[in-house]
CSV table of C-alpha atoms in Angstrom, one decimal:
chain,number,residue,atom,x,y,z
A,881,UNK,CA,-24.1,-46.2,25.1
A,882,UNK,CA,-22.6,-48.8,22.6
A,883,UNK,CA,-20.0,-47.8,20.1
A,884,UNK,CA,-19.1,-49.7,17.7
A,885,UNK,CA,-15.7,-48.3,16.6
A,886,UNK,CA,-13.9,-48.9,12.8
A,887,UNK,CA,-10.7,-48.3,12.3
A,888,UNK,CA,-7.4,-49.6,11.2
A,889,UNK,CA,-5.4,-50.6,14.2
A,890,UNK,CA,-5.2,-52.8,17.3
A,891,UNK,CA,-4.7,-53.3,20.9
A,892,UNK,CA,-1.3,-52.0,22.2
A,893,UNK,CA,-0.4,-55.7,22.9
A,894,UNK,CA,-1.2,-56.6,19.2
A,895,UNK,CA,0.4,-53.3,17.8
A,896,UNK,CA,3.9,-54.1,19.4
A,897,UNK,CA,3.5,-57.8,18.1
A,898,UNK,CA,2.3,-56.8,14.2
A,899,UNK,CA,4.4,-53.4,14.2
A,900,UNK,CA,7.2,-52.6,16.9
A,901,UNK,CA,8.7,-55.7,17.8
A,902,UNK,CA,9.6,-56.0,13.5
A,903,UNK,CA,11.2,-52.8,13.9
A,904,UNK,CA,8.7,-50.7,12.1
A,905,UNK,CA,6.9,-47.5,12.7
A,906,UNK,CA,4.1,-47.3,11.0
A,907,UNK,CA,0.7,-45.4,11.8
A,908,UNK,CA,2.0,-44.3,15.0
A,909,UNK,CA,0.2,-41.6,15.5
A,910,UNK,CA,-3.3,-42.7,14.2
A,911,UNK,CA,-2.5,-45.8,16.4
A,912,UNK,CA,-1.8,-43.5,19.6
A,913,UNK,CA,-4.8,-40.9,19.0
A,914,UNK,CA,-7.5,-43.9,18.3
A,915,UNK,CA,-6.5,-46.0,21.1
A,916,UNK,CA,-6.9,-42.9,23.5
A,917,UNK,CA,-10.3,-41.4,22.4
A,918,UNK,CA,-11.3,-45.2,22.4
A,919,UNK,CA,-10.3,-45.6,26.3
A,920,UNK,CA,-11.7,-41.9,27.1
A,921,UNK,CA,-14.9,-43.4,25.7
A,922,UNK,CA,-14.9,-46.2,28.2
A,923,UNK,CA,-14.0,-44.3,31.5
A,924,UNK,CA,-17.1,-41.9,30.4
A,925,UNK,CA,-18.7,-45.5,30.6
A,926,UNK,CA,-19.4,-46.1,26.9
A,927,UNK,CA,-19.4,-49.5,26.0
A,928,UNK,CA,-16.9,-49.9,23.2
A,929,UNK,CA,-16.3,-52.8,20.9
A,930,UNK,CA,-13.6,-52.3,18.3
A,931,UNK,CA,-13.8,-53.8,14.0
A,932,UNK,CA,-10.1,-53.6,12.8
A,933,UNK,CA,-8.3,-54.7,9.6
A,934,UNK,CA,-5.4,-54.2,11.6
A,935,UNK,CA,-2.5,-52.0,10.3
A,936,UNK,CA,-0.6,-54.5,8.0
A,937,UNK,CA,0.1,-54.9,4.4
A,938,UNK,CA,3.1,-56.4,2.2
A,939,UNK,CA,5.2,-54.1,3.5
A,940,UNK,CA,5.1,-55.1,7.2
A,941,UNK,CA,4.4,-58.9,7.0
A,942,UNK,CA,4.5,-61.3,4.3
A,943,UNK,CA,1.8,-63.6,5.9
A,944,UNK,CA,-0.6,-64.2,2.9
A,945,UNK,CA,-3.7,-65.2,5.4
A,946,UNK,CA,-4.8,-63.8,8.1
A,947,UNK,CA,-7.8,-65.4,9.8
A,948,UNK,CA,-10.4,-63.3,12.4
A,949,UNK,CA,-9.2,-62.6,16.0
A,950,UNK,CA,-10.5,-61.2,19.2
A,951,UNK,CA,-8.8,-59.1,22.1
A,952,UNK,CA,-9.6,-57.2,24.8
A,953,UNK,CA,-7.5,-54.3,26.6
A,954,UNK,CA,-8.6,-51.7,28.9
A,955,UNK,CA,-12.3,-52.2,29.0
A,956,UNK,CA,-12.0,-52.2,25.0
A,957,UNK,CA,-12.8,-55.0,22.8
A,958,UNK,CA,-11.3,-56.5,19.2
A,959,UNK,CA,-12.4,-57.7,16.7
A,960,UNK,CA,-10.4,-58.4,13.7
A,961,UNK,CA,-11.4,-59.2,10.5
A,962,UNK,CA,-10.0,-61.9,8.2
A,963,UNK,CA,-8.1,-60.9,4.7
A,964,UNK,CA,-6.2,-61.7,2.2
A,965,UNK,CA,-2.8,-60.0,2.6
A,966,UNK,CA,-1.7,-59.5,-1.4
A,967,UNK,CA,-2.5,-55.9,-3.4
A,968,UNK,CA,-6.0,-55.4,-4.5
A,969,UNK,CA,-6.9,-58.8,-2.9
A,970,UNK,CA,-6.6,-57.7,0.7
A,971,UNK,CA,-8.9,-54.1,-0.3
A,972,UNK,CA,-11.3,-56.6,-1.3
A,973,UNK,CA,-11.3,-59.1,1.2
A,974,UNK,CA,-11.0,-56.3,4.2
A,975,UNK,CA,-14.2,-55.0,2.5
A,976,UNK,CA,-16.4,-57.9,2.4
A,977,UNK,CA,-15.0,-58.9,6.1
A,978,UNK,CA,-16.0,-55.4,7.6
A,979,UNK,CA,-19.4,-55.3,5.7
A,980,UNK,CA,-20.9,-58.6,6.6
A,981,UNK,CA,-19.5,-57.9,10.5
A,982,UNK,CA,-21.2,-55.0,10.2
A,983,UNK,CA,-24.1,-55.8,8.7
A,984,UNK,CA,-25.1,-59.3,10.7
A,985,UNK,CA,-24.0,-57.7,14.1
A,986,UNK,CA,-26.7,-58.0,16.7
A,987,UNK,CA,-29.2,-55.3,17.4
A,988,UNK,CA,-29.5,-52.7,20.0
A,989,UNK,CA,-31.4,-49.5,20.0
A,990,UNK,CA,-28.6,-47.9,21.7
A,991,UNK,CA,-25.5,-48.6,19.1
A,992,UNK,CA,-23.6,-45.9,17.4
A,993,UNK,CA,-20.6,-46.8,14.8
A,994,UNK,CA,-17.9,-44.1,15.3
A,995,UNK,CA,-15.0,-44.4,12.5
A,996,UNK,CA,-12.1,-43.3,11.4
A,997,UNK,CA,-13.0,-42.1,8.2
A,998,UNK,CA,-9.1,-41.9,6.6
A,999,UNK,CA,-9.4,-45.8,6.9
A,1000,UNK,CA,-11.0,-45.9,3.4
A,1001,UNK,CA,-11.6,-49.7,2.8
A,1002,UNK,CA,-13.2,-50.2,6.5
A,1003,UNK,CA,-15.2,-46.8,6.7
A,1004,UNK,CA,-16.8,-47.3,3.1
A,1005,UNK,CA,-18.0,-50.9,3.8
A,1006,UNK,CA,-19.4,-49.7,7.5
A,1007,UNK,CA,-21.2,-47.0,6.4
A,1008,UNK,CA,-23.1,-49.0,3.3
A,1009,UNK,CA,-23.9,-51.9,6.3
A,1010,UNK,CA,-24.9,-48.4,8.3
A,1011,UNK,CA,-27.2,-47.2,6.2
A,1012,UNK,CA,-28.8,-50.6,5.7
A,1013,UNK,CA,-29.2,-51.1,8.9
A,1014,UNK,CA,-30.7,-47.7,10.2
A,1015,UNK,CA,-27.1,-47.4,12.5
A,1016,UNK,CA,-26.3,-43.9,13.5
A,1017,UNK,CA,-22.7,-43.2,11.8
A,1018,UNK,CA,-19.8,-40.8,13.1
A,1019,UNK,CA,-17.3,-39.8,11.1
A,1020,UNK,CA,-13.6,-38.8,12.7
A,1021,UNK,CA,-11.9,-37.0,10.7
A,1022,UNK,CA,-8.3,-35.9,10.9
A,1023,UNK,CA,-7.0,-35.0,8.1
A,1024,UNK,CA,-8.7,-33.7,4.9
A,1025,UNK,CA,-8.1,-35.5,1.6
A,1026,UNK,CA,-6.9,-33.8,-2.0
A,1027,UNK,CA,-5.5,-30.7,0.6
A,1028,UNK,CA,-1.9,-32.0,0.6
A,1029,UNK,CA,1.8,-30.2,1.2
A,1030,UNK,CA,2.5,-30.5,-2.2
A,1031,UNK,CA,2.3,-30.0,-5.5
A,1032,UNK,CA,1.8,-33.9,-6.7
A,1033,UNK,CA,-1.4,-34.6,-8.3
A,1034,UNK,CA,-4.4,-35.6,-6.2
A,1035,UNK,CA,-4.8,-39.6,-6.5
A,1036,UNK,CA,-7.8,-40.8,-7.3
A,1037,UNK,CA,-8.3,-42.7,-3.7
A,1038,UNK,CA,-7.9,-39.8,-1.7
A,1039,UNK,CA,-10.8,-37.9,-4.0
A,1040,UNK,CA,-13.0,-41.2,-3.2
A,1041,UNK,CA,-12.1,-40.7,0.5
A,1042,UNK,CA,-13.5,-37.0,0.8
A,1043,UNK,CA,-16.1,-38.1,-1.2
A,1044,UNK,CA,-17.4,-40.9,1.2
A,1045,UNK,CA,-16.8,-38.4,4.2
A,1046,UNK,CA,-19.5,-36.4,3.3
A,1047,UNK,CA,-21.8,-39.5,3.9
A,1048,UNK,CA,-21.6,-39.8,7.8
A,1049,UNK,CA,-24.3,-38.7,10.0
A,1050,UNK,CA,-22.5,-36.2,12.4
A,1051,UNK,CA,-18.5,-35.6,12.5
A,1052,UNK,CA,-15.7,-35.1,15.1
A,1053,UNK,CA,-13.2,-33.2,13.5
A,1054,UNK,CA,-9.9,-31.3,14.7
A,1055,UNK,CA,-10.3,-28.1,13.0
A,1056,UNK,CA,-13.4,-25.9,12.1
A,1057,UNK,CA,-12.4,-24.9,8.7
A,1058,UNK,CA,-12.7,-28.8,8.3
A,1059,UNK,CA,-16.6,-28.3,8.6
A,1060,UNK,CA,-17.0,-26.6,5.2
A,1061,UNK,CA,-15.0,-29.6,3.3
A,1062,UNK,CA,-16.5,-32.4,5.0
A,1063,UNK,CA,-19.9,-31.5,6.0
A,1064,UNK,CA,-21.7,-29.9,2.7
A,1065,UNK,CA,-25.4,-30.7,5.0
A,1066,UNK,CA,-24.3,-29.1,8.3
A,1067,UNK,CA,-24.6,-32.4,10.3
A,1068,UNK,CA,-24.0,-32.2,13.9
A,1069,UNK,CA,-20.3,-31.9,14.9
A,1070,UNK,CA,-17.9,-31.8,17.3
A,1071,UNK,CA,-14.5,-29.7,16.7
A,1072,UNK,CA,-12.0,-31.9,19.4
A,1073,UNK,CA,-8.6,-30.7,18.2
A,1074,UNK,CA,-7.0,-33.6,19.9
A,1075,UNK,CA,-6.9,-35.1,23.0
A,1076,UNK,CA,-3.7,-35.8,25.3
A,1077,UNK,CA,-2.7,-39.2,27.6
A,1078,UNK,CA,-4.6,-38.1,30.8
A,1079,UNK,CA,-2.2,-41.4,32.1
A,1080,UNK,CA,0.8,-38.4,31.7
A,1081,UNK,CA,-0.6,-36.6,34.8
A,1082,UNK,CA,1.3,-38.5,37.1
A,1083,UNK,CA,4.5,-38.9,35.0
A,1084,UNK,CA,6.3,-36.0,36.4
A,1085,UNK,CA,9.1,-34.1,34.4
A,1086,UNK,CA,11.6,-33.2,36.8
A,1087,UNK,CA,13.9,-29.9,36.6
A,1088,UNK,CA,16.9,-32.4,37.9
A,1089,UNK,CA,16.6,-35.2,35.4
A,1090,UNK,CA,17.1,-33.1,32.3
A,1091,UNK,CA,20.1,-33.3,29.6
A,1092,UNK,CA,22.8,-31.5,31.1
A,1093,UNK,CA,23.0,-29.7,27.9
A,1094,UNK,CA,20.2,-27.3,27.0
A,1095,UNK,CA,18.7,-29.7,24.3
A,1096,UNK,CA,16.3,-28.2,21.3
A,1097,UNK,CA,13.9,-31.8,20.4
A,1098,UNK,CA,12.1,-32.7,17.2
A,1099,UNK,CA,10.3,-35.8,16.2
A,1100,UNK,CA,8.1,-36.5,13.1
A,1101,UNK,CA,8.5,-36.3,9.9
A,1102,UNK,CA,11.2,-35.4,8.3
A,1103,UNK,CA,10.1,-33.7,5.2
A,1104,UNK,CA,11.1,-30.3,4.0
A,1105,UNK,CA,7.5,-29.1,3.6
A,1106,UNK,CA,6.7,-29.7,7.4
A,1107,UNK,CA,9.5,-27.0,8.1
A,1108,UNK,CA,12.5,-29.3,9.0
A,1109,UNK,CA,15.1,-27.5,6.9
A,1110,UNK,CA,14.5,-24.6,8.5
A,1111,UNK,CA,14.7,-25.4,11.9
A,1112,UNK,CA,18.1,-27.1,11.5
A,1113,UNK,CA,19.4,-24.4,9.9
A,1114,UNK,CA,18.0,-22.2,12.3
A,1115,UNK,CA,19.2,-23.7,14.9
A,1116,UNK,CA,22.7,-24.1,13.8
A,1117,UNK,CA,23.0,-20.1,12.8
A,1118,UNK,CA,21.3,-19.2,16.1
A,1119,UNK,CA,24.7,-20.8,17.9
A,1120,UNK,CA,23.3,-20.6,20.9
A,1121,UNK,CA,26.4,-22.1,23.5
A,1122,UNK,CA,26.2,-25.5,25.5
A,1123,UNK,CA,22.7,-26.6,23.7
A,1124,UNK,CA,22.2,-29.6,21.2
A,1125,UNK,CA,19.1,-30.3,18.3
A,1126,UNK,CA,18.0,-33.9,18.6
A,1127,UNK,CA,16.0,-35.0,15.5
A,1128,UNK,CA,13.9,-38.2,15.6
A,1129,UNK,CA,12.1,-39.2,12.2
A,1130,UNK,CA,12.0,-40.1,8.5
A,1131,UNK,CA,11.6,-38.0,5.6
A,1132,UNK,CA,13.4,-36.7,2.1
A,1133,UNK,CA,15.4,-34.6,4.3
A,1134,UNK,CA,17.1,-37.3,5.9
A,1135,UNK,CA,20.2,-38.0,3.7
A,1136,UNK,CA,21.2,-33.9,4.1
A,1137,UNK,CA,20.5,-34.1,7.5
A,1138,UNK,CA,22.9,-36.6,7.9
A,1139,UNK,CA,25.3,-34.8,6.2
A,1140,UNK,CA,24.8,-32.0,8.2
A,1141,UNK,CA,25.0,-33.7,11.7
A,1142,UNK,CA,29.1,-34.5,10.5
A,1143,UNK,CA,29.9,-31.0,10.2
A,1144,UNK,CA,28.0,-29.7,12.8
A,1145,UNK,CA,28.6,-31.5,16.1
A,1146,UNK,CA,25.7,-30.0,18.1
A,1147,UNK,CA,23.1,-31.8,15.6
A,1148,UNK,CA,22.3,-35.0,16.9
A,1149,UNK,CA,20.0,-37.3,14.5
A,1150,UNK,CA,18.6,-39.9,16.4
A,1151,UNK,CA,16.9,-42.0,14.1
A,1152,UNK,CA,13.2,-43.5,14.4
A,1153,UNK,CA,11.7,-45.0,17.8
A,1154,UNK,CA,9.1,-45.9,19.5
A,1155,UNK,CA,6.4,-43.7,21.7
A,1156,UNK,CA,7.9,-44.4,24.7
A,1157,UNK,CA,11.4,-43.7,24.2
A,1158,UNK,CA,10.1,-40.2,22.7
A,1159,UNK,CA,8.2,-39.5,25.6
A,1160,UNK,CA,11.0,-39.8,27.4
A,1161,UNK,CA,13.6,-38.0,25.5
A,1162,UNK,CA,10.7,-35.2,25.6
A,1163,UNK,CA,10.9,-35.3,29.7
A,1164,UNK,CA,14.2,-34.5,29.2
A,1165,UNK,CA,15.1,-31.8,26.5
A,1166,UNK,CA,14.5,-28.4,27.3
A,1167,UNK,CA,12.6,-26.8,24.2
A,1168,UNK,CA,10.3,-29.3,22.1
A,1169,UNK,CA,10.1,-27.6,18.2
A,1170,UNK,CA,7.0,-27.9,16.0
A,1171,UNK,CA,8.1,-26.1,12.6
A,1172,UNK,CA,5.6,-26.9,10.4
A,1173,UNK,CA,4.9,-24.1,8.0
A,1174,UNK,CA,0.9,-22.3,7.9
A,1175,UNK,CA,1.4,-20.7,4.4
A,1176,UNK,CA,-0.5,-24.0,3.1
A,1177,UNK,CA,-4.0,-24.7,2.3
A,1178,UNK,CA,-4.0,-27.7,4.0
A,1179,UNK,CA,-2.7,-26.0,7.6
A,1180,UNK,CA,-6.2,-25.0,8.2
A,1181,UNK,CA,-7.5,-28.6,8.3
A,1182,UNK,CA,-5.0,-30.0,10.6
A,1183,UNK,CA,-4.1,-29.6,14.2
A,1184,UNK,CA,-0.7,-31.9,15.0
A,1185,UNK,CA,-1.1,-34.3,17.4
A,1186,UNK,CA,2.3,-33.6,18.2
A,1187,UNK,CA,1.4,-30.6,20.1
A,1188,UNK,CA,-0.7,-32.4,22.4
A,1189,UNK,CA,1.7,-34.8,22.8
A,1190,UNK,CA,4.6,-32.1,23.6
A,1191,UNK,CA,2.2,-29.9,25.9
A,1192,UNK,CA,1.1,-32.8,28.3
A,1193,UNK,CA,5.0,-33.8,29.0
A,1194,UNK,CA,5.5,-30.7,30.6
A,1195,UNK,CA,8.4,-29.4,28.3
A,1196,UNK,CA,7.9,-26.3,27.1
A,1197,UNK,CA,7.1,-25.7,23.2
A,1198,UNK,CA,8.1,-23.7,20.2
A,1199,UNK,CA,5.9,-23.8,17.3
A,1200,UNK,CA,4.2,-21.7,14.5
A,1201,UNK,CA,0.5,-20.3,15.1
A,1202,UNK,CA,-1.1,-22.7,13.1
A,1203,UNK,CA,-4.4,-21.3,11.5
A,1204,UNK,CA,-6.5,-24.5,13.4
A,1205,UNK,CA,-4.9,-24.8,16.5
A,1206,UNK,CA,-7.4,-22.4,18.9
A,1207,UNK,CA,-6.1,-19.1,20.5
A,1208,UNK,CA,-6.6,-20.4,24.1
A,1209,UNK,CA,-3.1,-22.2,23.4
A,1210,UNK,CA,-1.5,-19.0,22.5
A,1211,UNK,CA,-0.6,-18.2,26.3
A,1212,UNK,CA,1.1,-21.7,27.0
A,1213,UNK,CA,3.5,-22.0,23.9
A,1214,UNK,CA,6.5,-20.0,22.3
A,1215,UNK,CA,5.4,-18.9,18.8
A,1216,UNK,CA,7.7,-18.2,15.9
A,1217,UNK,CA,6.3,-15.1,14.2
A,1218,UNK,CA,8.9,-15.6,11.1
A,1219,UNK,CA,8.7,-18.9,9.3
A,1220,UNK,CA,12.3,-18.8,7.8
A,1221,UNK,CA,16.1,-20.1,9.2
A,1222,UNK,CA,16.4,-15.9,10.7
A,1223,UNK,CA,13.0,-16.4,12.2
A,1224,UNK,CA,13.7,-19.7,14.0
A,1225,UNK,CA,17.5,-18.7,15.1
A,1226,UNK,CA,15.8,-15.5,16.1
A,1227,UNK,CA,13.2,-17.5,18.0
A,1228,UNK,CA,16.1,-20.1,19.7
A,1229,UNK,CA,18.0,-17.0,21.1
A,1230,UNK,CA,15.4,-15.0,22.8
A,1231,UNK,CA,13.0,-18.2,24.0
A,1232,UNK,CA,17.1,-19.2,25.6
A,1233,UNK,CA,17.4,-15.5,27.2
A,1234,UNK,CA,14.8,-17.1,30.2
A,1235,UNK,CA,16.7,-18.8,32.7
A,1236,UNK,CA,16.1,-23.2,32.6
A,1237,UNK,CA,13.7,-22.5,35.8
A,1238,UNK,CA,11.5,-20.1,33.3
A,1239,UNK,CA,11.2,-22.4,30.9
A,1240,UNK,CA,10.5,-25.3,33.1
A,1241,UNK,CA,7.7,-23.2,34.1
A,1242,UNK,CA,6.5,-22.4,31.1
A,1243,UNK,CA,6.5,-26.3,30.3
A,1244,UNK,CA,5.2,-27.1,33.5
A,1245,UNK,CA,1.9,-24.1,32.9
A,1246,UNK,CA,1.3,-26.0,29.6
A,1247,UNK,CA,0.9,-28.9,30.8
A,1248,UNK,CA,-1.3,-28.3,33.5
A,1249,UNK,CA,-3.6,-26.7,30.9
A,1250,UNK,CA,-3.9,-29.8,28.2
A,1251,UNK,CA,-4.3,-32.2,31.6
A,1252,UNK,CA,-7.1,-30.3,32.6
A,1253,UNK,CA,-8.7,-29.5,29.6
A,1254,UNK,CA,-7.5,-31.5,27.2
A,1255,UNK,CA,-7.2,-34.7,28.2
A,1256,UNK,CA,-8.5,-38.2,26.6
A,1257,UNK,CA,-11.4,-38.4,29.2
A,1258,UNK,CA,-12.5,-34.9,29.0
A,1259,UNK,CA,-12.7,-34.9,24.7
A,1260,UNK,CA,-14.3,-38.0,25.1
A,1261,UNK,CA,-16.6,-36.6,27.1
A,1262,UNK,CA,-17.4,-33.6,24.6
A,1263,UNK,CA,-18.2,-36.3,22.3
A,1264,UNK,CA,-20.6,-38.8,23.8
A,1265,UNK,CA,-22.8,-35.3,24.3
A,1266,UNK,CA,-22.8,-34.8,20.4
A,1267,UNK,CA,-24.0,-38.3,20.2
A,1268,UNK,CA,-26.7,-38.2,22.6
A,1269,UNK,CA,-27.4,-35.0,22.0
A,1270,UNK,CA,-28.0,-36.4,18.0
A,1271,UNK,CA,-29.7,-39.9,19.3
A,1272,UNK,CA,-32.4,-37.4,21.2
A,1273,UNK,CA,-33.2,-35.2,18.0
């Protein structure tokens, strides 16, 4: 099978040269989950050609032109499209580049174009080139528009974006409550809630080499709506003796955090990094912490790829029951029942009650379970059959 796959970002190579070696983070996790569903595609022996326009703007580089490229990286190849890199200009230019690729691509009976549909521009131009062209189109969607975790008024991009999402012809998406936004005409779908590094089943995370303190471990953003607050203060009434909370992240809760980490000693911020140094810090803490609150709307339509991630390094994890993250997980995760500061210090001093061997089991059970099931390869998998099982209808 030939996929043709739109999206917004690059080769690993090309993402450390556009992004990490300026010293920004940017689209991390889109960047992460893409590039993994892309190379789970290949070892299930899809051929997979990618159409970027490549994750830069203003903000990251000042470079007014950039011209079309080509790379190739673990059985995937790039194509990037030219653009014009100035406000309205580069919407514009991204368009027209992804459209005509699209459009004059040679023909086989066999091609499918899978896309991220949050990459608005890119999405919008390959599914009007689609349609023209008869091209089966499948729409990944991770994240719902106009359902945000706050109060701001809906812009008028993200209504365009859930409007053009009802356009594909069959859906991956991470939640099943997604279905009813997305898929008004009950299109085939696939519900994938995620997918971990099936790469981390042979990065082993060691009862010896953890922190010598017990160590509590947070990264993403830091915003008060994703729960944040609350687990800092939580964690610094639960008081628990000889353990640390290491915070990793941006957010509007930054500037109090850092007030916070001067008066209270076992509060560690340690700013933004890269994947890899998070993956490692994870190996080594003792309890990974997802707080983000389900009293929102937009809870049901989202499934945090930072579970995955947390599961597969074999640490265990602390994290609410979110309303789309499946019950099978329920067995292989800590839950907090009480989404307040009580309910998470109340949460830190029983999960720490289990001895570090417990917990490193606990970690260790989780992680078996998302290698096996959850991996890249195996979701991958799960959706090639939608595909074909669409192609034969």
């Amino acid at each position: 099978m030939h996929l043709i796959y739109v999206y917004s970002g690059c080769s690993p190579k090309k993402y450390k040269e556009y992004i990490e070696n300026k010293g920004i983070r940017v689209q991390q996790q889109a960047q992460k989950y893409n590039q993994l569903l892309m190379e789970g595609l290949v070892e299930n022996g899809a051929k997979v050609d990618a159409v970027s326009s490549r994750p830069i703007n203003r903000a990251v580089d000042s470079k007014l032109f950039y011209k079309s490229e080509k790379d190739s990286a673990n059985g995937i190849n790039y194509s990037y499209v030219p653009f014009i890199n100035y406000p309205i200009l580069r919407n514009l230019t991204v368009f027209f580049s992804v459209f005509f690729k699209m459009l004059f691509m040679s023909t086989e009976k066999e091609r499918v174009m899978v896309c991220d549909a949050l990459s608005i521009i890119a999405s919008f131009a390959a599914l009007i080139a689609c349609k023209i062209r008869g091209i089966r189109t499948v729409g990944i969607v991770t994240d719902v528009p106009c359902h945000r975790p706050d109060n701001v008024k809906i812009p008028l991009h993200e209504k365009i974006n859930l409007s053009l999402m009802k356009k594909f012809d069959s859906y991956l998406l991470l939640t099943e409550q997604m279905n009813d936004i997305v898929n008004p005409k009950n299109r085939p779908y696939v519900v994938l809630e995620g997918h971990s590094d099936v790469s981390m089943a042979k990065v082993e995370n060691k009862f010896e080499n953890k922190y010598e303190k017990k160590v509590c471990f947070y990264a993403g953003t830091l915003r008060k709506v994703y729960g944040i607050e609350n687990l800092v203060r939580g964690f610094i009434k639960a008081d628990i003796p000889n353990t640390e909370l290491h915070i990793y992240g941006e957010g509007d809760f930054r500037k109090e955090l850092e007030e916070l980490v001067k008066e209270y000693s076992s509060v560690k911020y340690m700013g933004i990094a890269p994947n890899n140094v998070i993956v490692e810090n994870e190996l080594k803490a003792t309890l990974l912490v997802n707080p983000r609150p389900t009293d929102a709307d937009y809870t049901k339509y989202s499934f945090p790829s930072k579970n995955m991630e947390y599961m597969a390094s074999g640490t265990p994890v602390l994290t609410t029951c979110l309303p789309g993250m499946p019950k099978e997980y329920n067995d292989y995760v800590f839950l907090l029942k009480e989404e307040t500061v009580d309910g998470v210090a109340d949460a830190l001093q029983e999960i720490f009650k289990n001895s570090p061997e417990e917990l490193h089991a606990k970690g260790m059970s989780a992680k078996e379970f998302v290698m096996k099931e959850k991996n890249n390869v195996v979701q991958a998998e799960k959706l090639l059959k939608m595909i074909s099982d669409m192609e034969a209808s």
